[in-house]
Short mmCIF file of C-alpha atoms and ligand atoms in Angstrom, two decimals:
data_model
loop_
_atom_site.label_atom_id
_atom_site.label_comp_id
_atom_site.label_asym_id
_atom_site.label_seq_id
_atom_site.Cartn_x
_atom_site.Cartn_y
_atom_site.Cartn_z
CA MET A 95 125.47 106.69 90.78
CA GLY A 96 126.11 107.29 87.10
CA ALA A 97 124.60 103.84 86.46
CA THR A 98 121.40 103.37 84.52
CA THR A 99 118.03 103.37 86.18
CA PRO A 100 115.33 100.82 85.34
CA LEU A 101 113.16 103.61 83.93
CA ALA A 102 115.10 105.89 81.58
CA ARG A 103 115.54 109.21 83.31
CA GLU A 104 115.45 111.15 80.00
CA TYR A 105 111.82 110.25 79.67
CA PHE A 106 111.00 112.41 82.73
CA PRO A 107 111.24 116.17 82.17
CA ALA A 108 110.59 116.81 85.77
CA ALA A 109 113.95 115.18 86.62
CA GLN A 110 115.71 118.10 84.98
CA ARG A 111 114.39 120.56 87.67
CA TRP A 112 113.48 118.34 90.60
CA ALA A 113 114.76 115.62 92.75
CA TYR A 114 111.22 114.27 92.35
CA LEU A 115 110.55 112.02 95.44
CA ASN A 116 106.74 112.33 95.65
CA HIS A 117 105.18 109.45 93.70
CA ALA A 118 102.88 108.82 96.59
CA GLY A 119 101.48 112.28 95.78
CA ILE A 120 101.05 113.11 92.12
CA CYS A 121 103.70 111.73 89.65
CA PRO A 122 105.30 113.79 86.96
CA LEU A 123 104.13 112.50 83.50
CA PRO A 124 106.81 110.81 81.42
CA GLN A 125 107.31 112.10 77.91
CA PRO A 126 105.78 109.04 76.15
CA ALA A 127 102.55 109.61 78.05
CA VAL A 128 102.60 113.29 77.10
CA ASN A 129 103.19 112.29 73.45
CA ALA A 130 100.29 109.78 73.49
CA MET A 131 97.87 112.43 74.81
CA HIS A 132 99.10 114.86 72.23
CA ARG A 133 98.74 112.35 69.50
CA ARG A 134 95.23 111.41 70.54
CA ALA A 135 94.18 115.10 70.87
CA THR A 136 95.69 115.98 67.44
CA GLU A 137 93.96 113.01 65.81
CA VAL A 138 90.50 113.90 67.21
CA SER A 139 91.00 117.57 66.28
CA LEU A 140 91.57 116.44 62.67
CA ASP A 141 89.13 113.63 62.30
CA GLY A 142 86.64 113.62 65.22
CA GLU A 143 84.59 110.54 65.29
CA PHE A 144 86.59 108.86 62.58
CA THR A 145 89.38 108.14 65.08
CA TYR A 146 87.11 106.11 67.29
CA ALA A 147 87.71 102.60 65.88
CA ALA A 148 91.45 103.02 66.22
CA HIS A 149 91.10 104.38 69.72
CA SER A 150 88.78 101.62 70.87
CA ALA A 151 91.35 99.12 69.73
CA GLU A 152 93.93 101.09 71.74
CA ILE A 153 91.73 100.91 74.88
CA GLU A 154 91.55 97.19 74.63
CA ARG A 155 95.29 96.99 74.30
CA VAL A 156 95.74 99.16 77.44
CA ARG A 157 93.29 96.98 79.18
CA THR A 158 95.41 93.96 78.43
CA SER A 159 98.67 95.62 79.70
CA ALA A 160 96.92 96.94 82.86
CA ALA A 161 95.74 93.40 83.53
CA ARG A 162 99.33 92.10 83.08
CA LEU A 163 100.54 94.54 85.68
CA MET A 164 97.86 93.45 88.13
CA GLY A 165 98.14 89.76 87.50
CA VAL A 166 94.52 89.33 86.43
CA PRO A 167 92.59 88.47 83.25
CA SER A 168 91.86 91.45 80.99
CA THR A 169 88.20 90.60 80.98
CA ASP A 170 88.16 91.49 84.76
CA ILE A 171 89.29 95.16 84.22
CA ALA A 172 87.04 98.22 83.86
CA PHE A 173 88.27 101.78 83.30
CA VAL A 174 87.12 104.10 85.95
CA LYS A 175 87.59 107.90 86.73
CA ASN A 176 89.74 107.35 89.76
CA THR A 177 90.25 105.08 92.87
CA THR A 178 87.30 106.62 94.74
CA THR A 179 84.94 105.89 91.91
CA GLY A 180 86.25 102.20 91.95
CA LEU A 181 85.65 101.98 95.74
CA GLY A 182 82.15 103.59 95.28
CA MET A 183 81.26 101.01 92.66
CA ILE A 184 81.91 98.32 95.16
CA ALA A 185 80.28 99.98 98.14
CA ASN A 186 77.10 100.90 96.28
CA GLY A 187 77.12 97.90 93.85
CA LEU A 188 77.09 95.11 96.51
CA ASP A 189 73.78 94.11 98.06
CA TRP A 190 73.87 94.96 101.73
CA SER A 191 71.62 93.85 104.61
CA ALA A 192 71.31 95.46 107.97
CA GLY A 193 74.01 94.08 110.42
CA ASP A 194 76.51 93.22 107.55
CA ARG A 195 80.09 93.90 108.76
CA VAL A 196 82.89 95.62 106.90
CA VAL A 197 86.38 95.29 108.38
CA VAL A 198 88.77 98.12 107.45
CA PRO A 199 91.99 99.56 108.89
CA ASP A 200 92.00 102.59 111.11
CA LEU A 201 94.22 105.47 109.80
CA GLU A 202 93.11 104.75 106.18
CA PHE A 203 93.06 107.22 103.31
CA PRO A 204 89.68 109.07 103.47
CA SER A 205 88.37 107.54 100.25
CA THR A 206 89.19 104.00 101.46
CA LEU A 207 86.99 104.47 104.55
CA TYR A 208 84.10 106.84 103.70
CA PRO A 209 82.23 104.56 101.26
CA TRP A 210 81.70 102.08 104.01
CA LEU A 211 80.77 104.69 106.57
CA ALA A 212 78.28 106.12 104.19
CA LEU A 213 76.32 102.77 104.26
CA ALA A 214 75.38 103.38 107.89
CA ASP A 215 71.88 104.20 106.84
CA ARG A 216 71.58 100.63 105.40
CA GLY A 217 72.63 99.26 108.74
CA VAL A 218 76.17 98.32 107.68
CA LEU A 219 78.69 98.14 110.58
CA VAL A 220 82.28 99.19 110.13
CA ASP A 221 84.87 97.60 112.36
CA ARG A 222 88.28 99.10 112.34
CA VAL A 223 91.68 97.38 112.68
CA ARG A 224 94.18 99.34 114.72
CA PRO A 225 97.83 99.38 113.33
CA GLU A 226 100.43 98.34 115.90
CA GLY A 227 103.38 100.13 117.27
CA PRO A 228 104.42 103.81 117.35
CA GLY A 229 105.24 103.96 113.58
CA GLY A 230 102.34 101.84 112.42
CA LYS A 231 102.47 98.29 111.15
CA LEU A 232 99.42 96.21 110.08
CA THR A 233 99.71 92.49 110.42
CA VAL A 234 97.45 89.93 109.03
CA GLU A 235 96.88 88.64 112.59
CA ALA A 236 95.46 91.99 113.55
CA PHE A 237 92.92 91.66 110.62
CA ILE A 238 92.12 88.03 111.65
CA ASP A 239 91.43 89.17 115.28
CA ARG A 240 88.94 91.77 114.03
CA ILE A 241 87.40 89.37 111.48
CA ASN A 242 86.77 86.80 114.30
CA ASP A 243 85.47 89.51 116.55
CA GLY A 244 81.75 89.06 115.57
CA PRO A 245 79.78 87.34 112.78
CA PRO A 246 81.89 86.77 109.62
CA PRO A 247 82.25 90.18 107.81
CA LYS A 248 80.79 90.41 104.24
CA LEU A 249 83.85 92.53 103.20
CA VAL A 250 87.37 93.23 104.25
CA VAL A 251 88.87 96.45 102.76
CA THR A 252 92.37 97.65 102.91
CA SER A 253 94.88 99.75 101.16
CA TRP A 254 97.69 97.58 99.92
CA VAL A 255 100.12 100.26 100.98
CA GLN A 256 99.09 102.87 103.57
CA PHE A 257 99.31 106.41 102.16
CA GLY A 258 100.99 108.15 105.09
CA ARG A 259 103.74 105.94 106.61
CA GLY A 260 103.78 103.31 103.88
CA TRP A 261 103.07 100.01 105.70
CA ARG A 262 102.28 97.24 103.28
CA VAL A 263 99.56 94.65 103.97
CA ASP A 264 100.35 91.13 102.89
CA LEU A 265 97.45 90.68 100.54
CA ALA A 266 98.17 86.97 99.83
CA ALA A 267 97.94 86.06 103.52
CA LEU A 268 94.91 88.36 103.91
CA GLY A 269 93.34 86.71 100.91
CA ARG A 270 93.66 83.34 102.54
CA ALA A 271 92.23 84.63 105.90
CA CYS A 272 89.20 86.17 104.04
CA ASP A 273 88.73 82.93 102.15
CA GLU A 274 88.59 80.96 105.42
CA ALA A 275 86.10 83.49 106.90
CA GLY A 276 84.00 83.57 103.77
CA ALA A 277 84.61 87.33 103.39
CA LEU A 278 85.20 89.24 100.19
CA LEU A 279 88.52 91.14 99.90
CA CYS A 280 88.74 94.72 98.40
CA ALA A 281 92.13 96.19 98.06
CA ASP A 282 92.96 99.91 97.17
CA VAL A 283 96.09 99.34 95.28
CA ILE A 284 96.96 102.96 94.25
CA GLN A 285 100.03 103.20 96.53
CA GLY A 286 101.52 99.91 95.24
CA LEU A 287 100.60 99.22 91.69
CA GLY A 288 103.36 100.20 89.40
CA VAL A 289 106.14 99.68 91.95
CA LEU A 290 105.38 96.43 93.68
CA PRO A 291 104.98 93.11 91.88
CA ALA A 292 101.23 92.24 91.94
CA GLU A 293 99.44 88.99 91.45
CA LEU A 294 95.97 90.02 92.61
CA GLU A 295 94.08 87.04 91.23
CA ARG A 296 96.43 84.49 92.75
CA TRP A 297 96.42 86.28 96.13
CA GLY A 298 92.52 85.99 96.28
CA VAL A 299 91.75 89.69 96.00
CA ASP A 300 88.14 90.08 94.74
CA PHE A 301 88.13 93.85 93.94
CA ALA A 302 91.01 96.34 93.46
CA MET A 303 91.32 99.77 92.10
CA ALA A 304 93.98 102.45 91.32
CA ASP A 305 94.03 105.74 89.55
CA GLY A 306 96.98 106.47 87.21
CA HIS A 307 98.40 109.53 88.91
CA LYS A 308 100.85 107.95 91.33
CA TRP A 309 103.05 104.87 90.86
CA LEU A 310 101.41 104.10 87.43
CA LEU A 311 103.08 107.33 86.13
CA GLY A 312 99.88 108.21 84.27
CA PRO A 313 97.58 111.22 84.14
CA GLU A 314 94.87 112.09 86.76
CA GLY A 315 91.43 110.76 86.29
CA SER A 316 92.29 107.62 84.45
CA GLY A 317 92.06 104.58 86.62
CA VAL A 318 91.49 100.85 86.61
CA LEU A 319 89.09 98.58 88.56
CA TYR A 320 89.54 94.85 88.97
CA VAL A 321 86.61 92.70 89.60
CA ARG A 322 87.30 89.03 89.87
CA GLY A 323 85.08 87.38 87.13
CA ALA A 324 83.29 85.09 89.68
CA ARG A 325 82.21 88.18 91.58
CA LEU A 326 80.95 90.38 88.80
CA ASP A 327 77.29 89.27 89.24
CA LEU A 328 77.44 90.43 92.92
CA LEU A 329 77.75 94.02 91.70
CA ARG A 330 74.83 96.05 90.41
CA PRO A 331 76.16 98.19 87.54
CA LEU A 332 75.65 101.72 88.83
CA GLU A 333 75.78 103.50 85.49
CA PRO A 334 74.24 101.22 82.92
CA GLY A 335 74.70 102.71 79.47
CA TRP A 336 75.52 101.92 75.83
CA ASN A 337 78.96 100.64 76.79
CA SER A 338 77.59 98.20 79.44
CA VAL A 339 75.86 95.80 77.16
CA ALA A 340 77.03 92.83 75.03
CA HIS A 341 75.60 94.39 71.84
CA ARG A 342 77.17 97.84 72.25
CA GLU A 343 76.99 100.06 69.12
CA ASP A 344 73.88 98.17 67.88
CA TRP A 345 71.95 101.37 68.60
CA ASP A 346 68.49 100.04 67.75
CA ASN A 347 68.76 97.10 70.09
CA LEU A 348 67.36 98.39 73.43
CA GLU A 349 67.49 95.15 75.35
CA LEU A 350 69.44 95.36 78.53
CA VAL A 351 71.79 92.46 78.27
CA PHE A 352 74.98 93.13 80.28
CA ASP A 353 78.28 92.38 78.86
CA ASP A 354 79.76 89.36 80.64
CA THR A 355 83.03 91.20 81.40
CA ALA A 356 83.86 93.97 83.88
CA ARG A 357 83.40 96.38 80.98
CA ARG A 358 79.64 96.37 81.90
CA LEU A 359 80.61 98.77 84.74
CA GLU A 360 81.98 101.45 82.34
CA GLY A 361 78.58 102.67 81.17
CA GLY A 362 79.59 105.59 78.79
CA MET A 363 82.43 106.94 76.79
CA PRO A 364 85.72 106.32 78.49
CA ASN A 365 88.49 108.91 78.89
CA VAL A 366 90.19 107.81 75.72
CA THR A 367 92.92 110.51 75.84
CA GLY A 368 93.73 109.66 79.53
CA ILE A 369 93.71 105.94 78.80
CA ALA A 370 96.00 106.37 75.83
CA ALA A 371 98.55 108.21 78.14
CA LEU A 372 98.05 105.58 80.87
CA GLY A 373 98.82 102.94 78.32
CA ALA A 374 102.13 104.62 77.33
CA SER A 375 103.17 104.82 81.00
CA ILE A 376 102.21 101.20 81.75
CA ASP A 377 104.26 100.18 78.64
CA LEU A 378 107.27 101.84 80.21
CA LEU A 379 106.67 100.01 83.46
CA LEU A 380 106.27 96.59 81.87
CA ALA A 381 109.33 97.17 79.54
CA ALA A 382 111.52 97.94 82.66
CA GLY A 383 109.97 95.11 84.66
CA ILE A 384 108.33 95.73 88.01
CA PRO A 385 110.79 93.42 89.92
CA ALA A 386 113.67 95.60 88.63
CA ILE A 387 111.80 98.81 89.54
CA TRP A 388 110.93 97.59 92.93
CA SER A 389 114.44 96.44 93.90
CA HIS A 390 115.79 99.87 92.66
CA VAL A 391 113.16 101.83 94.75
CA ASP A 392 113.66 99.65 97.74
CA ARG A 393 117.41 100.32 97.58
CA LEU A 394 116.84 104.06 97.20
CA CYS A 395 114.51 103.92 100.27
CA ASP A 396 117.28 102.13 102.28
CA LEU A 397 119.75 104.79 101.13
CA ALA A 398 117.45 107.61 102.32
CA CYS A 399 116.65 105.88 105.61
CA SER A 400 120.45 105.39 106.39
CA GLY A 401 121.44 108.94 105.17
CA LEU A 402 118.70 110.60 107.23
CA SER A 403 119.22 108.36 110.24
CA ALA A 404 122.81 109.49 110.26
CA LEU A 405 121.49 113.04 110.71
CA GLY A 406 119.54 111.90 113.73
CA ALA A 407 116.18 111.39 111.99
CA THR A 408 113.80 108.69 113.16
CA VAL A 409 112.40 106.37 110.52
CA LEU A 410 108.66 105.95 111.26
CA SER A 411 107.86 103.42 108.49
CA ASP A 412 107.78 99.65 108.95
CA ARG A 413 111.02 98.54 107.12
CA SER A 414 110.47 94.79 107.74
CA THR A 415 110.75 92.67 104.67
CA GLU A 416 107.05 92.04 104.45
CA GLY A 417 105.96 95.51 105.52
CA ARG A 418 108.17 97.77 103.36
CA SER A 419 106.92 99.66 100.41
CA GLY A 420 108.08 102.54 98.10
CA ILE A 421 107.01 105.09 100.81
CA ILE A 422 109.15 105.99 103.77
CA SER A 423 108.34 108.47 106.53
CA VAL A 424 110.87 110.12 108.78
CA GLN A 425 110.78 112.48 111.64
CA VAL A 426 113.49 115.14 111.78
CA ASP A 427 114.42 117.66 114.50
CA GLY A 428 114.36 121.21 113.14
CA PRO A 429 111.52 123.18 111.52
CA PRO A 430 108.03 121.65 111.77
CA ILE A 431 107.63 118.87 109.13
CA PRO A 432 105.13 120.86 106.85
CA LEU A 433 107.52 123.83 106.85
CA LEU A 434 110.56 121.60 106.19
CA ALA A 435 108.62 119.98 103.29
CA LYS A 436 107.96 123.42 101.78
CA GLN A 437 111.57 124.51 102.24
CA LEU A 438 112.76 121.34 100.51
CA GLN A 439 110.33 122.06 97.73
CA SER A 440 111.86 125.57 97.22
CA GLU A 441 115.28 123.84 96.96
CA GLY A 442 113.93 121.70 94.08
CA ILE A 443 113.24 118.58 96.23
CA ALA A 444 109.68 117.11 95.92
CA VAL A 445 108.48 115.45 99.08
CA SER A 446 105.31 115.78 101.31
CA ALA A 447 104.39 116.13 104.88
CA ARG A 448 102.01 113.29 105.88
CA ALA A 449 101.04 111.56 109.13
CA GLY A 450 103.57 113.51 111.22
CA GLY A 451 106.52 112.73 109.02
CA LEU A 452 108.41 113.66 105.89
CA ARG A 453 107.13 111.36 103.23
CA ILE A 454 109.64 110.28 100.62
CA SER A 455 108.58 108.10 97.71
CA PRO A 456 111.13 107.60 94.87
CA HIS A 457 110.42 105.77 91.56
CA GLY A 458 112.46 103.79 89.02
CA TYR A 459 114.07 106.76 87.34
CA ASN A 460 115.37 108.42 90.59
CA THR A 461 119.08 108.14 91.26
CA ASP A 462 121.38 107.91 94.34
CA GLU A 463 122.23 111.65 93.58
CA ASP A 464 118.53 112.50 94.09
CA ILE A 465 118.75 110.90 97.59
CA ASP A 466 122.15 112.50 98.32
CA ARG A 467 120.58 115.85 97.42
CA LEU A 468 117.67 115.23 99.85
CA VAL A 469 119.91 114.16 102.59
CA ASP A 470 122.38 117.17 102.08
CA THR A 471 119.56 119.64 101.98
CA VAL A 472 117.77 118.25 105.08
CA ALA A 473 121.14 118.52 106.81
CA LYS A 474 121.51 122.12 105.72
CA LEU A 475 117.91 123.10 106.68
CA THR A 476 117.99 121.41 110.07
CA ARG A 477 121.47 122.39 111.12
CA GLY A 478 121.56 124.14 114.60
C1 PLP B 716 95.31 104.95 99.62
C2 PLP B 716 94.77 105.98 98.64
N1 PLP B 716 93.59 105.83 98.06
C3 PLP B 716 93.06 106.64 97.19
C4 PLP B 716 93.80 107.86 96.78
C5 PLP B 716 93.33 108.78 95.77
O1 PLP B 716 92.00 108.54 95.30
P1 PLP B 716 91.67 109.05 93.87
O2 PLP B 716 92.35 108.33 92.79
O3 PLP B 716 90.17 108.82 93.92
O4 PLP B 716 91.90 110.46 93.91
C6 PLP B 716 94.99 108.08 97.42
C7 PLP B 716 95.73 109.39 97.15
O5 PLP B 716 96.54 109.81 97.95
C8 PLP B 716 95.55 107.10 98.37
O6 PLP B 716 96.65 107.35 98.99
#
């Protein structure tokens, strides 16, 4: 396809050397994000502290654009180091009693499961929801069965999109189910935010988090945490510091009066350089429009599924309308999948081996030619 892509391909230096189909892993940084980091680093190299006022203003601007992307008020966003930190702030910030239940899917990403298992010494019980079928598919009915299988859980936790096979959980329907059960809903959105339209507030999500380094096209170690305003007082701020209080920068006032926004969770100096880069990437996403990016990515995933199926591959991912995401996983006869992924990498095709399949995750600057290159190279590597 010579046609344009929703995200300008020329912004992605990686596209000159790769068919880069691994946004579920670590994304390549777009040039505007590199420029933003360079600008910030240069400014601070020249003027140190005297860049701070301008950069604080920039942080607030990025907070607003991140909130737009998530479909939430900007006062409900805190910047965090990464997804795991955001999950830990919920797990360790809530007030638990022995016997409290957490419902969480089986086959989750480690960071989405461990924070709740680590509460075992406080008597917290973790009940897992089994995905259905050979490829995995996670219906809201499966969550509801687990929710009703005991006293009402305090919290339901899930990835929006599962990292290995890419099944998507219907957060709006799950939000309704949690509301009915009186449970809080925490969604790890790192595998969806930046590629799928999000309306987290309207869907009834209470807590959500994502680092920049996947679909947001940002740098590593620069993430966002959403805490619904009405739930903020349920969380104990784990790192109270100068940046947590309403009167920040009034250095002689030592009263602990927490800010009434999610910023109270930030504590100390944020990663200003990372946030500047994340902001540049989010600007690209918002300018292209998430619906346009999603329909492009969805079409590329369909193209990859049909091309690879024609070679005899089995598509493992849930490709139903409500279950599909930007991640597809396929099983191919030939070399073992981890070896095939490595061979593809040496041919300039970036994919991963996960959950028994070849994981393919294109973004809004990938083209049909990238997918053709993948399919042709898989054909070559698996022939006879
Ligand atoms: C579902 C999910 N959560 C979290 C992470 C990463 O967490 P962090 O941003 O803390 O590195 C990943 C990375 O693969 C993931 O797939």
